C-alpha cells in the first residue's frame, strides 16, 4: 500500500492531468482535495482528448474510484456536465466510481457573478482569476455562510440557507458593483434539481478513504493549480483561494499526516504562468514565444496564452521545502528539443546580493533577477524515448543538473502528451 500525493511545483498547468492519468492505473483510489473547476486537466488517451475540471483524472481507468473531498468547491452544473459526457462516452457506467463529499461547498450563481464583477472592477490590478466563482465560494465557506453539497439534498435546509445568503450577496452585487441580482427562487429551484441529480454520487468520502487505507490500497491524491498559487505559500495575492501544497491533502481529503507516504512534485522542463503576478524567469521575447508555440501554452480552462520562461531551480527548491518532495516528475521535456542553449535559474540577484532562496515578500520576488546557468541543448525529437538511456546526452545532463540543483531525484519524465510518452526511472507507488 502506498499513498502518493502529486502536486504542481510551479504556477499550475504543469501537466498534472497527464501524469495523474498515467499514475492512476496503479492506484485504486484517486482523490481531489482542494480547488474547484479552475483546474483544467487535459488528458489524451489513444488519441482522444478529454478535458476534466472537477472529476479526478483517474476516471478514465475502469478500476479506479474517484473521490471529490470536502476541501473542494463544486460547481454542480460543471460536475453534472462532466459526468454526462463521461457517461455518454461509456467511460463512466456506475456512479460508485465517482464519490462526492457531502461536505464539499457549492459554487452558486452569486459566486460566479461576484468573481466577474470584481475582476472587472479591479481590471488594472486584476489577479487574473478564471472567473469560475472559486474565490467567492471559499469566502462564504470561511465566513460560515456557505452551502454544502449535503444541503442540496435537504430542500428545507436549503431554502433557509439560500435566503440567508441572498440579501447580503445581492446587496453587494447590485449596490456596490451595479450588477443584476440573482433571483433567489430560481436559484432554489435549480439547486433542488442539482441535489436530485447529484444524489447518487454524494457520499461520506473521508470514511471511504479510511476504509481504503485500512485495506491497504494504493491511493493517489491529485493536486490542482500549483505550489506558487497556494494561498499561504504562493505569490500572494496572485494566488488561488485554497492551499495547494501537499499538506493540504490532510484537511482537504480528511487523512492524517502519518498516513502520507510519498510526495511527487510535478514541474515542466521550463516555467509558465497564467494571469498576473511576478515571474522572475519570464521570457517576453522570442524564447518565450517559441516555448508557447511548441508547448501549446494556452489555458485549458480559459484559452488564455500562458507567460513562458526558463526553468527556475530557486522556485523548485522552495517547492521541495514546503511540500517535502520525495521525487520530481519533469513534464514536456520534448518542448525543449531544438533550443541551441537551455537556461536554468540557479539563484537570484536581489538588491545587488546573490541569494539561493525564494524571497518572502511580493516586492522582493518582483525585484529578483534570475542568475542563469547555460546548458547545451539538443536537436533530436525525443518523443519516442521510453528509457532514460534513450535520451540524448544533453537532455540527460539537463535532467541530472535539475536533480542536483533541487536535491530531489527526478523519477518520471514526460516526453509528449500521450499516456505512453512517459519515461519512468523508478516506481512511484512503492512502499517506503
Ligand atoms: P495540468 O492542469 O497541470 O494538468 O496541465 P494542463 O492540462 O493545463 O496542461 C498541460 C498540457 O500539456 C496539456 O495540453 C497536455 O496534453 C500537455 N502535455 C502534458 N505532458 C506533456 C508532455 O510531456 N509534452 C507535451 N508536448 N505536452 C504535454
Coordinates of C-alpha atoms and ligand atoms in Angstrom, one line a residue:
X1 CA 0.0 0.0 0.0
X2 CA 1.3 3.5 -0.9
X3 CA -0.3 6.9 -0.6
X4 CA 1.1 9.3 -3.1
X5 CA 0.4 13.0 -3.3
X6 CA 1.0 14.6 -6.7
X7 CA 1.2 18.4 -6.7
X8 CA 2.3 21.1 -9.1
X9 CA 5.7 22.5 -8.2
X10 CA 5.2 25.8 -10.1
X11 CA 2.2 28.0 -11.0
X12 CA -0.1 25.2 -12.2
X13 CA -0.5 23.7 -15.7
X14 CA 2.5 21.5 -15.2
X15 CA 0.7 18.7 -16.9
X16 CA -0.6 17.1 -13.7
X17 CA -3.6 15.7 -15.6
X18 CA -1.5 13.6 -17.9
X19 CA 0.7 12.3 -15.1
X20 CA -2.3 11.5 -12.8
X21 CA -3.9 9.6 -15.6
X22 CA -0.6 7.7 -16.1
X23 CA -0.3 7.0 -12.4
X24 CA -4.0 6.2 -11.9
X25 CA -3.9 2.6 -13.2
X26 CA -1.5 1.8 -10.3
X27 CA -4.0 3.3 -7.8
X28 CA -7.4 2.0 -6.7
X29 CA -8.4 5.4 -5.5
X30 CA -7.8 8.9 -6.9
X31 CA -8.7 11.9 -4.8
X32 CA -9.2 15.7 -5.4
X33 CA -8.7 17.6 -2.2
X34 CA -8.8 21.3 -2.9
X35 CA -9.7 23.9 -5.6
X36 CA -12.6 23.8 -8.0
X37 CA -13.2 23.8 -11.7
X38 CA -10.5 26.4 -12.2
X39 CA -8.3 23.4 -12.7
X40 CA -8.3 22.1 -16.2
X41 CA -6.7 18.8 -16.9
X42 CA -6.2 17.7 -20.5
X43 CA -5.9 14.0 -21.0
X44 CA -5.0 12.3 -24.2
X45 CA -5.7 8.6 -24.3
X46 CA -5.4 6.7 -27.6
X47 CA -5.5 10.0 -29.4
X48 CA -8.8 11.1 -27.8
X49 CA -8.7 14.3 -25.8
X50 CA -10.7 14.7 -22.6
X51 CA -10.7 17.9 -20.5
X52 CA -11.7 17.4 -16.9
X53 CA -12.3 20.2 -14.4
X54 CA -13.7 18.6 -11.3
X55 CA -13.8 14.8 -11.8
X56 CA -10.5 13.3 -10.8
X57 CA -8.3 12.2 -13.7
X58 CA -8.4 8.6 -12.6
X59 CA -11.9 8.3 -14.1
X60 CA -10.6 7.0 -17.4
X61 CA -9.3 3.9 -15.7
X62 CA -12.2 1.5 -15.2
X63 CA -10.8 0.1 -11.9
X64 CA -10.4 3.4 -10.2
X65 CA -12.7 5.0 -7.7
X66 CA -12.5 8.8 -7.8
X67 CA -13.2 10.9 -4.7
X68 CA -14.0 14.6 -4.5
X69 CA -13.1 15.6 -1.0
X70 CA -14.5 18.2 1.5
X71 CA -11.8 20.7 0.6
X72 CA -13.1 21.1 -3.0
X73 CA -15.6 23.7 -4.1
X74 CA -18.0 22.3 -6.6
X75 CA -20.0 23.9 -9.4
X76 CA -22.9 21.5 -9.8
X77 CA -23.5 22.5 -13.5
X78 CA -19.9 21.7 -14.4
X79 CA -19.7 18.5 -12.4
X80 CA -23.0 17.2 -13.9
X81 CA -22.0 18.1 -17.4
X82 CA -18.6 16.3 -17.0
X83 CA -20.5 13.3 -15.6
X84 CA -22.9 13.3 -18.6
X85 CA -20.0 13.5 -21.1
X86 CA -18.2 10.6 -19.4
X87 CA -21.4 8.6 -19.3
X88 CA -22.1 9.3 -23.0
X89 CA -18.6 8.2 -23.9
X90 CA -19.1 5.0 -21.9
X91 CA -16.3 5.8 -19.6
X92 CA -18.5 6.1 -16.5
X93 CA -21.1 3.4 -16.2
X94 CA -21.5 3.3 -12.5
X95 CA -22.0 6.2 -10.0
X96 CA -19.9 4.3 -7.5
X97 CA -16.8 5.3 -9.4
X98 CA -17.3 9.0 -8.6
X99 CA -18.0 9.9 -5.0
X100 CA -18.6 13.5 -4.0
X101 CA -18.2 14.6 -0.4
X102 CA -21.4 16.0 1.2
X103 CA -19.2 18.4 3.0
X104 CA -17.8 20.0 -0.2
X105 CA -19.0 23.5 -0.7
X106 CA -21.2 24.6 -3.6
X107 CA -20.4 27.3 -6.1
X108 CA -23.6 29.4 -6.6
X109 CA -24.7 32.0 -9.1
X110 CA -23.6 34.7 -6.8
X111 CA -20.1 33.4 -6.7
X112 CA -19.8 33.4 -10.4
X113 CA -21.3 36.9 -10.7
X114 CA -19.1 38.4 -8.0
X115 CA -15.9 36.8 -9.4
X116 CA -16.6 38.5 -12.7
X117 CA -17.8 41.8 -11.2
X118 CA -14.8 42.1 -9.0
X119 CA -12.3 41.2 -11.7
X120 CA -13.8 43.8 -14.0
X121 CA -13.9 46.5 -11.3
X122 CA -10.2 45.8 -10.5
X123 CA -9.1 45.4 -14.1
X124 CA -5.9 47.3 -13.7
X125 CA -4.6 45.1 -10.9
X126 CA -6.6 42.1 -11.6
X127 CA -5.4 38.8 -10.0
X128 CA -6.3 37.0 -13.2
X129 CA -8.9 34.6 -11.8
X130 CA -10.6 32.2 -14.1
X131 CA -14.0 33.8 -13.2
X132 CA -15.4 30.5 -12.1
X133 CA -16.6 31.7 -8.7
X134 CA -14.0 29.7 -6.8
X135 CA -12.7 32.6 -4.6
X136 CA -16.1 33.9 -3.6
X137 CA -17.3 30.3 -2.8
X138 CA -14.3 29.8 -0.4
X139 CA -15.0 33.2 1.2
X140 CA -18.5 32.1 2.1
X141 CA -17.1 28.8 3.4
X142 CA -14.7 30.6 5.7
X143 CA -17.3 33.0 6.9
X144 CA -19.5 30.0 7.7
X145 CA -22.4 31.1 5.3
X146 CA -21.6 28.6 2.6
X147 CA -23.9 25.9 1.2
X148 CA -22.6 22.4 1.1
X149 CA -23.4 19.5 -1.2
X150 CA -25.4 17.8 1.6
X151 CA -27.6 20.8 1.9
X152 CA -28.7 20.3 -1.7
X153 CA -30.3 17.0 -0.7
X154 CA -32.3 18.7 2.1
X155 CA -34.7 21.1 0.4
X156 CA -36.0 22.7 3.7
X157 CA -32.5 23.5 4.9
X158 CA -31.5 24.6 1.5
X159 CA -34.3 27.2 1.4
X160 CA -33.2 28.8 4.6
X161 CA -29.5 28.8 3.6
X162 CA -30.3 30.4 0.3
X163 CA -32.5 33.1 1.9
X164 CA -29.8 33.9 4.4
X165 CA -27.2 34.4 1.7
X166 CA -29.5 36.2 -0.8
X167 CA -29.9 39.6 0.9
X168 CA -26.2 40.0 1.6
X169 CA -25.0 38.8 -1.8
X170 CA -27.5 40.7 -3.9
X171 CA -26.7 43.8 -1.9
X172 CA -23.1 43.6 -2.8
X173 CA -23.8 42.7 -6.5
X174 CA -26.4 45.4 -7.0
X175 CA -25.4 48.3 -4.8
X176 CA -21.6 48.0 -5.0
X177 CA -20.9 46.5 -8.4
X178 CA -24.1 47.7 -10.2
X179 CA -24.8 44.2 -11.5
X180 CA -28.1 42.3 -11.9
X181 CA -29.3 40.5 -8.7
X182 CA -29.6 36.7 -8.6
X183 CA -33.2 35.5 -8.4
X184 CA -33.3 33.5 -5.2
X185 CA -36.4 31.5 -6.1
X186 CA -34.9 30.5 -9.4
X187 CA -31.6 29.5 -7.8
X188 CA -33.5 27.5 -5.2
X189 CA -35.4 25.5 -7.9
X190 CA -32.1 24.9 -9.7
X191 CA -30.3 23.8 -6.5
X192 CA -33.1 21.3 -5.6
X193 CA -32.6 19.9 -9.1
X194 CA -28.8 19.7 -8.7
X195 CA -29.4 17.8 -5.4
X196 CA -31.7 15.3 -7.2
X197 CA -29.2 14.7 -10.0
X198 CA -26.1 14.6 -7.7
X199 CA -27.7 12.5 -5.1
X200 CA -26.4 9.1 -6.4
X201 CA -22.8 10.5 -6.2
X202 CA -22.9 12.0 -2.7
X203 CA -21.1 10.1 -0.1
X204 CA -19.0 10.2 3.1
X205 CA -15.7 10.5 1.3
X206 CA -13.4 10.5 4.3
X207 CA -14.9 7.3 5.5
X208 CA -14.3 5.7 2.1
X209 CA -10.7 6.9 2.3
X210 CA -10.2 5.5 5.8
X211 CA -11.6 2.1 4.6
X212 CA -9.3 2.1 1.6
X213 CA -6.3 2.9 3.8
X214 CA -7.2 0.0 6.2
X215 CA -7.5 -2.3 3.2
X216 CA -4.0 -1.3 2.0
X217 CA -5.0 0.2 -1.3
X218 CA -2.8 2.5 -3.4
X219 CA -4.2 6.0 -3.1
X220 CA -3.3 8.9 -5.3
X221 CA -4.1 12.5 -4.3
X222 CA -4.4 14.7 -7.3
X223 CA -3.3 18.3 -6.7
X224 CA -4.7 21.2 -8.7
X225 CA -3.0 24.5 -9.5
X226 CA 0.5 24.6 -8.0
X227 CA 2.7 25.4 -5.1
X228 CA 3.2 29.1 -6.0
X229 CA -0.6 29.6 -6.3
X230 CA -1.1 28.4 -2.8
X231 CA -3.0 30.9 -0.7
X232 CA -0.3 30.8 2.1
X233 CA 2.9 29.8 0.3
X234 CA 2.4 31.3 -3.2
X235 CA 2.9 34.7 -4.7
X236 CA 0.1 36.3 -2.7
X237 CA -2.2 38.0 -3.8
X238 CA -1.7 36.5 -7.2
X239 CA -2.8 33.1 -5.9
X240 CA -5.8 30.8 -5.8
X241 CA -8.1 30.7 -2.8
X242 CA -7.1 27.3 -1.4
X243 CA -4.0 25.6 -0.1
X244 CA -2.3 23.7 -2.9
X245 CA 0.7 22.3 -1.1
X246 CA 1.0 18.6 -0.3
X247 CA 0.0 19.3 3.4
X248 CA -3.5 20.4 2.2
X249 CA -4.3 16.8 1.5
X250 CA -4.8 16.2 5.2
X251 CA -7.5 18.7 5.7
X252 CA -9.0 18.7 2.2
X253 CA -9.4 15.0 1.9
X254 CA -9.5 14.0 5.6
X255 CA -6.4 11.9 6.1
X256 CA -3.8 12.2 8.9
X257 CA -0.2 13.2 8.1
X258 CA 1.1 9.9 9.4
X259 CA -0.7 8.2 6.5
X260 CA 1.0 10.0 3.7
X261 CA 3.9 8.0 2.2
X262 CA 5.3 9.9 -0.8
X263 CA 5.0 13.3 -2.4
X264 CA 5.7 13.8 -6.1
X265 CA 6.4 17.3 -7.3
X266 CA 5.4 17.9 -10.9
X267 CA 7.2 20.5 -12.9
X268 CA 7.6 21.4 -16.6
X269 CA 11.0 21.4 -18.1
X270 CA 10.5 25.2 -18.2
X271 CA 8.2 27.6 -16.4
X272 CA 4.8 29.1 -17.3
X273 CA 2.3 31.3 -15.6
X274 CA -1.2 32.4 -16.4
X275 CA -2.6 35.8 -15.3
X276 CA -0.8 38.5 -13.3
X277 CA 1.9 38.3 -10.7
X278 CA 5.7 38.1 -10.5
X279 CA 7.6 35.6 -12.7
X280 CA 11.3 36.0 -12.3
X281 CA 12.4 33.9 -15.3
X282 CA 9.7 35.1 -17.7
X283 CA 10.9 35.5 -21.3
X284 CA 8.9 38.1 -23.1
X285 CA 10.8 37.9 -26.5
X286 CA 11.5 35.1 -29.0
X287 CA 12.3 32.4 -26.5
X288 CA 9.0 32.9 -24.6
X289 CA 7.1 32.8 -27.9
X290 CA 8.9 29.6 -29.0
X291 CA 8.1 27.9 -25.7
X292 CA 4.5 29.0 -26.0
X293 CA 4.2 27.8 -29.6
X294 CA 6.0 24.5 -29.3
X295 CA 4.5 23.8 -25.8
X296 CA 1.0 24.9 -26.9
X297 CA 0.8 27.0 -23.8
X298 CA -2.8 28.2 -23.8
X299 CA -5.1 27.6 -20.8
X300 CA -7.3 24.5 -20.9
X301 CA -10.0 26.4 -18.9
X302 CA -9.9 29.9 -20.4
X303 CA -7.7 29.6 -23.6
X304 CA -5.5 32.5 -22.3
X305 CA -2.0 32.5 -23.6
X306 CA 0.4 31.5 -20.8
X307 CA 3.5 33.5 -20.0
X308 CA 6.6 31.4 -20.6
X309 CA 10.2 31.3 -19.4
X310 CA 13.1 29.1 -18.3
X311 CA 13.1 26.6 -15.5
X312 CA 13.7 28.2 -12.1
X313 CA 15.6 26.0 -9.7
X314 CA 15.1 28.5 -6.9
X315 CA 11.4 28.0 -7.1
X316 CA 11.7 24.3 -7.2
X317 CA 13.9 24.3 -4.1
X318 CA 11.2 26.3 -2.3
X319 CA 8.6 23.8 -3.6
X320 CA 10.7 20.9 -2.2
X321 CA 10.9 22.7 1.1
X322 CA 7.1 23.4 1.5
X323 CA 5.9 20.1 0.0
X324 CA 8.6 17.7 1.1
X325 CA 9.0 16.3 -2.4
X326 CA 10.1 12.6 -2.4
X327 CA 10.7 12.9 -6.1
X328 CA 10.2 15.1 -9.1
X329 CA 8.4 14.5 -12.4
X330 CA 9.6 16.7 -15.3
X331 CA 7.0 17.2 -18.0
X332 CA 7.2 18.5 -21.5
X333 CA 10.9 17.8 -21.9
X334 CA 10.2 17.3 -25.6
X335 CA 9.3 21.0 -25.9
X336 CA 13.0 21.9 -25.3
X337 CA 14.1 19.9 -28.3
X338 CA 15.5 22.4 -30.9
X339 CA 16.9 25.0 -28.5
X340 CA 20.7 25.5 -29.1
X341 CA 21.1 26.5 -25.5
X342 CA 18.9 25.9 -22.4
X343 CA 19.0 28.1 -19.3
X344 CA 18.2 27.3 -15.7
X345 CA 17.9 29.9 -13.0
X346 CA 20.2 28.7 -10.2
X347 CA 19.9 31.7 -7.9
X348 CA 18.5 35.3 -7.8
X349 CA 20.2 38.6 -7.5
X350 CA 18.2 40.7 -5.1
X351 CA 19.2 44.3 -4.5
X352 CA 22.7 43.5 -5.6
X353 CA 23.1 40.4 -3.4
X354 CA 23.0 36.8 -4.5
X355 CA 20.5 34.5 -2.9
X356 CA 19.7 30.8 -3.3
X357 CA 16.3 31.2 -1.6
X358 CA 12.9 32.2 -2.9
X359 CA 12.2 35.6 -1.3
X360 CA 9.5 36.1 1.3
X361 CA 7.6 39.2 0.0
X362 CA 6.0 40.0 -3.2
X363 CA 8.1 43.1 -3.8
X364 CA 11.3 41.1 -3.3
X365 CA 10.1 38.5 -5.8
X366 CA 9.2 41.3 -8.2
X367 CA 12.8 42.7 -7.9
X368 CA 14.5 39.3 -8.1
X369 CA 16.7 38.9 -11.2
X370 CA 17.5 35.3 -12.1
X371 CA 21.1 34.2 -12.3
X372 CA 21.3 31.6 -15.1
X373 CA 23.4 28.6 -15.9
X374 CA 23.5 27.9 -19.6
X375 CA 23.5 24.3 -20.8
X376 CA 23.8 23.0 -24.3
X377 CA 20.5 22.0 -25.9
X378 CA 19.7 19.0 -28.2
X379 CA 18.0 18.9 -31.6
X380 CA 16.7 15.3 -31.6
X381 CA 12.9 14.6 -31.3
X382 CA 12.7 12.7 -28.0
X383 CA 9.0 11.7 -28.1
X384 CA 9.9 8.1 -28.9
X385 CA 12.2 7.7 -26.0
X386 CA 10.9 5.3 -23.3
X387 CA 14.0 4.8 -21.2
X388 CA 16.3 7.5 -19.7
X389 CA 19.2 6.0 -21.6
X390 CA 17.4 6.6 -24.9
X391 CA 17.5 10.4 -24.4
X392 CA 20.3 12.4 -26.0
X393 CA 23.3 13.0 -23.6
X394 CA 22.5 16.8 -23.3
X395 CA 18.9 16.0 -22.3
X396 CA 20.1 13.6 -19.6
X397 CA 22.6 16.1 -18.4
X398 CA 19.9 18.7 -18.1
X399 CA 17.7 16.4 -16.0
X400 CA 20.6 15.4 -13.8
X401 CA 21.5 19.1 -13.3
X402 CA 18.0 19.8 -12.2
X403 CA 18.3 16.9 -9.7
X404 CA 21.4 18.3 -8.2
X405 CA 20.2 21.9 -8.1
X406 CA 16.9 20.9 -6.4
X407 CA 18.4 18.0 -4.5
X408 CA 15.5 15.8 -5.3
X409 CA 15.6 12.7 -7.6
X410 CA 13.8 13.0 -10.9
X411 CA 11.6 9.9 -11.1
X412 CA 9.4 10.5 -14.1
X413 CA 9.9 12.3 -17.4
X414 CA 7.2 13.1 -19.9
X415 CA 8.2 13.5 -23.5
X416 CA 4.7 14.0 -25.1
X417 CA 1.1 14.5 -24.1
X418 CA 0.1 10.8 -24.8
X419 CA -0.1 8.4 -21.9
X420 CA 2.6 6.2 -23.2
X421 CA 5.0 9.1 -23.9
X422 CA 6.5 8.7 -20.4
X423 CA 9.8 7.6 -19.0
X424 CA 9.7 6.1 -15.5
X425 CA 13.1 5.8 -13.8
X426 CA 11.5 4.3 -10.7
X427 CA 8.2 3.0 -9.4
X428 CA 6.2 5.9 -7.8
X429 CA 3.9 3.6 -5.8
X430 CA 6.5 1.9 -3.8
X431 CA 6.4 1.2 -0.1
X432 CA 8.6 3.5 2.0
Ligands
LIG1 P1 -2.5 20.5 -15.7 O1 -3.6 21.4 -15.3 O2 -1.3 20.5 -14.8 O3 -2.9 19.1 -15.9 O4 -1.9 21.0 -17.1 P2 -2.8 21.2 -18.4 O5 -3.5 20.0 -18.8 O6 -3.4 22.5 -18.3 O7 -1.6 21.5 -19.4 C1 -0.8 20.5 -19.8 C2 -0.8 20.5 -21.3 O8 0.4 19.9 -21.8 C3 -1.9 19.6 -21.9 O9 -2.4 20.1 -23.1 C4 -1.3 18.2 -22.1 O10 -1.8 17.4 -23.1 C5 0.1 18.7 -22.5 N1 1.2 17.8 -22.1 C6 1.3 17.1 -20.9 N2 2.5 16.5 -20.8 C7 3.2 16.8 -22.0 C8 4.5 16.5 -22.5 O11 5.3 15.8 -21.9 N3 4.8 17.0 -23.7 C9 3.9 17.8 -24.4 N4 4.3 18.3 -25.6 N5 2.7 18.1 -24.0 C10 2.3 17.6 -22.8

